[in-house]
Amino acid sequence: MALGTITITPKVKQGPIHADHLSFAGDGAYPAGGTVDFEGLYRDALLAADKPSPAREVLGIIQVDASGYVLRYDKANDKLMAFESDNGGADGPLQESTTANLSGTTFKVIVLSI
């Protein structure tokens, strides 16, 4: 499974940097290590929204709302990762999500791209 349909609200462009506000449902079958090909999903959403420059390179994300999760973009591996609190703290303050189905969770991020 992949992330839910991504919607993009108007972007801000300052010089070569683009900032797009995205909203999408989480992955229905979240894989260990993160959702793969986030950049491709972002580009597909740009094309669907008739936005110019679909071949943008994702630099990173700024989390706006993740319903209690912490999101991180792994640029080297092009994966969107979701972390949650480990209340026991034995593994540290955050651990990768162990919830396989995140499709009921709406994530909102700002994607920075060039």
mmCIF file of C-alpha atoms in Angstrom:
data_model
loop_
_atom_site.group_PDB
_atom_site.id
_atom_site.type_symbol
_atom_site.label_atom_id
_atom_site.label_comp_id
_atom_site.label_asym_id
_atom_site.label_seq_id
_atom_site.Cartn_x
_atom_site.Cartn_y
_atom_site.Cartn_z
ATOM 1 C CA MET A 1 0.000 0.000 0.000
ATOM 2 C CA ALA A 2 1.033 3.594 -0.419
ATOM 3 C CA LEU A 3 0.161 6.881 1.220
ATOM 4 C CA GLY A 4 -3.345 8.219 0.649
ATOM 5 C CA THR A 5 -4.078 10.807 -2.032
ATOM 6 C CA ILE A 6 -1.873 13.841 -1.549
ATOM 7 C CA THR A 7 -3.483 17.259 -1.836
ATOM 8 C CA ILE A 8 -1.387 20.379 -2.327
ATOM 9 C CA THR A 9 -2.417 23.870 -1.299
ATOM 10 C CA PRO A 10 -0.833 26.952 -2.871
ATOM 11 C CA LYS A 11 2.921 26.974 -2.623
ATOM 12 C CA VAL A 12 5.373 29.668 -1.720
ATOM 13 C CA LYS A 13 8.404 30.155 -3.938
ATOM 14 C CA GLN A 14 11.415 32.134 -2.837
ATOM 15 C CA GLY A 15 14.248 31.960 -5.344
ATOM 16 C CA PRO A 16 14.908 28.352 -6.276
ATOM 17 C CA ILE A 17 13.197 26.906 -3.172
ATOM 18 C CA HIS A 18 9.569 25.713 -3.331
ATOM 19 C CA ALA A 19 7.438 25.138 -0.220
ATOM 20 C CA ASP A 20 4.300 23.046 -0.809
ATOM 21 C CA HIS A 21 1.775 22.274 1.930
ATOM 22 C CA LEU A 22 0.705 18.620 1.615
ATOM 23 C CA SER A 23 -2.081 16.718 3.331
ATOM 24 C CA PHE A 24 -2.436 12.937 3.006
ATOM 25 C CA ALA A 25 -3.546 9.799 4.787
ATOM 26 C CA GLY A 26 -0.800 7.578 6.154
ATOM 27 C CA ASP A 27 0.347 4.358 4.557
ATOM 28 C CA GLY A 28 -2.178 1.522 4.740
ATOM 29 C CA ALA A 29 0.642 -0.972 5.198
ATOM 30 C CA TYR A 30 3.473 1.050 6.737
ATOM 31 C CA PRO A 31 6.709 -0.796 5.968
ATOM 32 C CA ALA A 32 9.603 -1.023 8.420
ATOM 33 C CA GLY A 33 12.101 1.630 7.406
ATOM 34 C CA GLY A 34 9.498 4.042 6.042
ATOM 35 C CA THR A 35 7.299 4.672 3.010
ATOM 36 C CA VAL A 36 9.481 4.315 -0.076
ATOM 37 C CA ASP A 37 9.669 6.708 -3.046
ATOM 38 C CA PHE A 38 8.237 9.739 -1.233
ATOM 39 C CA GLU A 39 9.778 12.004 -3.882
ATOM 40 C CA GLY A 40 7.955 10.066 -6.612
ATOM 41 C CA LEU A 41 4.650 10.321 -4.732
ATOM 42 C CA TYR A 42 5.220 14.065 -4.309
ATOM 43 C CA ARG A 43 5.985 14.482 -8.031
ATOM 44 C CA ASP A 44 2.855 12.503 -8.957
ATOM 45 C CA ALA A 45 0.800 14.804 -6.717
ATOM 46 C CA LEU A 46 2.306 17.859 -8.442
ATOM 47 C CA LEU A 47 1.324 16.457 -11.835
ATOM 48 C CA ALA A 48 -2.190 15.659 -10.612
ATOM 49 C CA ALA A 49 -2.540 19.234 -9.332
ATOM 50 C CA ASP A 50 -1.238 20.664 -12.642
ATOM 51 C CA LYS A 51 1.710 22.262 -10.876
ATOM 52 C CA PRO A 52 4.799 23.139 -12.932
ATOM 53 C CA SER A 53 8.215 21.527 -12.459
ATOM 54 C CA PRO A 54 7.166 17.974 -11.560
ATOM 55 C CA ALA A 55 10.818 16.848 -11.565
ATOM 56 C CA ARG A 56 11.551 18.648 -8.310
ATOM 57 C CA GLU A 57 14.051 17.286 -5.821
ATOM 58 C CA VAL A 58 12.795 16.992 -2.249
ATOM 59 C CA LEU A 59 15.212 18.623 0.185
ATOM 60 C CA GLY A 60 13.251 17.849 3.328
ATOM 61 C CA ILE A 61 9.971 18.274 5.139
ATOM 62 C CA ILE A 62 8.610 20.439 7.907
ATOM 63 C CA GLN A 63 5.977 18.658 9.954
ATOM 64 C CA VAL A 64 2.774 20.651 10.426
ATOM 65 C CA ASP A 65 0.436 18.039 11.943
ATOM 66 C CA ALA A 66 0.989 14.316 12.314
ATOM 67 C CA SER A 67 -1.679 13.355 14.863
ATOM 68 C CA GLY A 68 0.850 12.508 17.554
ATOM 69 C CA TYR A 69 3.454 10.945 15.261
ATOM 70 C CA VAL A 70 6.814 12.502 14.408
ATOM 71 C CA LEU A 71 7.668 12.477 10.700
ATOM 72 C CA ARG A 72 11.140 12.470 9.198
ATOM 73 C CA TYR A 73 12.267 12.431 5.575
ATOM 74 C CA ASP A 74 15.259 10.175 4.920
ATOM 75 C CA LYS A 75 16.673 11.863 1.816
ATOM 76 C CA ALA A 76 19.474 9.346 1.229
ATOM 77 C CA ASN A 77 16.943 6.516 0.930
ATOM 78 C CA ASP A 78 13.950 8.605 -0.232
ATOM 79 C CA LYS A 79 11.666 7.397 2.564
ATOM 80 C CA LEU A 80 9.078 9.126 4.732
ATOM 81 C CA MET A 81 9.376 7.715 8.234
ATOM 82 C CA ALA A 82 6.860 7.869 11.085
ATOM 83 C CA PHE A 83 7.976 7.696 14.706
ATOM 84 C CA GLU A 84 5.965 7.369 17.906
ATOM 85 C CA SER A 85 6.652 7.672 21.591
ATOM 86 C CA ASP A 86 8.132 4.752 23.450
ATOM 87 C CA ASN A 87 6.573 5.436 26.823
ATOM 88 C CA GLY A 88 8.811 2.892 28.523
ATOM 89 C CA GLY A 89 11.854 4.748 27.273
ATOM 90 C CA ALA A 90 13.930 1.557 27.065
ATOM 91 C CA ASP A 91 14.676 2.167 23.374
ATOM 92 C CA GLY A 92 14.984 5.934 23.680
ATOM 93 C CA PRO A 93 12.378 8.685 23.413
ATOM 94 C CA LEU A 94 11.074 7.743 19.930
ATOM 95 C CA GLN A 95 10.840 4.547 17.914
ATOM 96 C CA GLU A 96 9.724 3.877 14.383
ATOM 97 C CA SER A 97 5.988 3.301 14.203
ATOM 98 C CA THR A 98 4.884 -0.221 14.972
ATOM 99 C CA THR A 99 1.364 0.522 13.738
ATOM 100 C CA ALA A 100 1.106 -1.204 10.381
ATOM 101 C CA ASN A 101 -1.999 0.649 9.213
ATOM 102 C CA LEU A 102 -1.682 4.447 9.345
ATOM 103 C CA SER A 103 -4.388 5.064 6.723
ATOM 104 C CA GLY A 104 -6.719 6.520 9.365
ATOM 105 C CA THR A 105 -4.163 9.190 10.248
ATOM 106 C CA THR A 106 -3.966 12.458 8.298
ATOM 107 C CA PHE A 107 -0.498 13.918 7.973
ATOM 108 C CA LYS A 108 0.234 17.526 7.017
ATOM 109 C CA VAL A 109 3.722 18.585 5.986
ATOM 110 C CA ILE A 110 5.472 21.332 4.096
ATOM 111 C CA VAL A 111 7.795 19.894 1.465
ATOM 112 C CA LEU A 112 10.863 21.959 0.627
ATOM 113 C CA SER A 113 12.083 21.279 -2.903
ATOM 114 C CA ILE A 114 14.158 22.665 -5.727
#
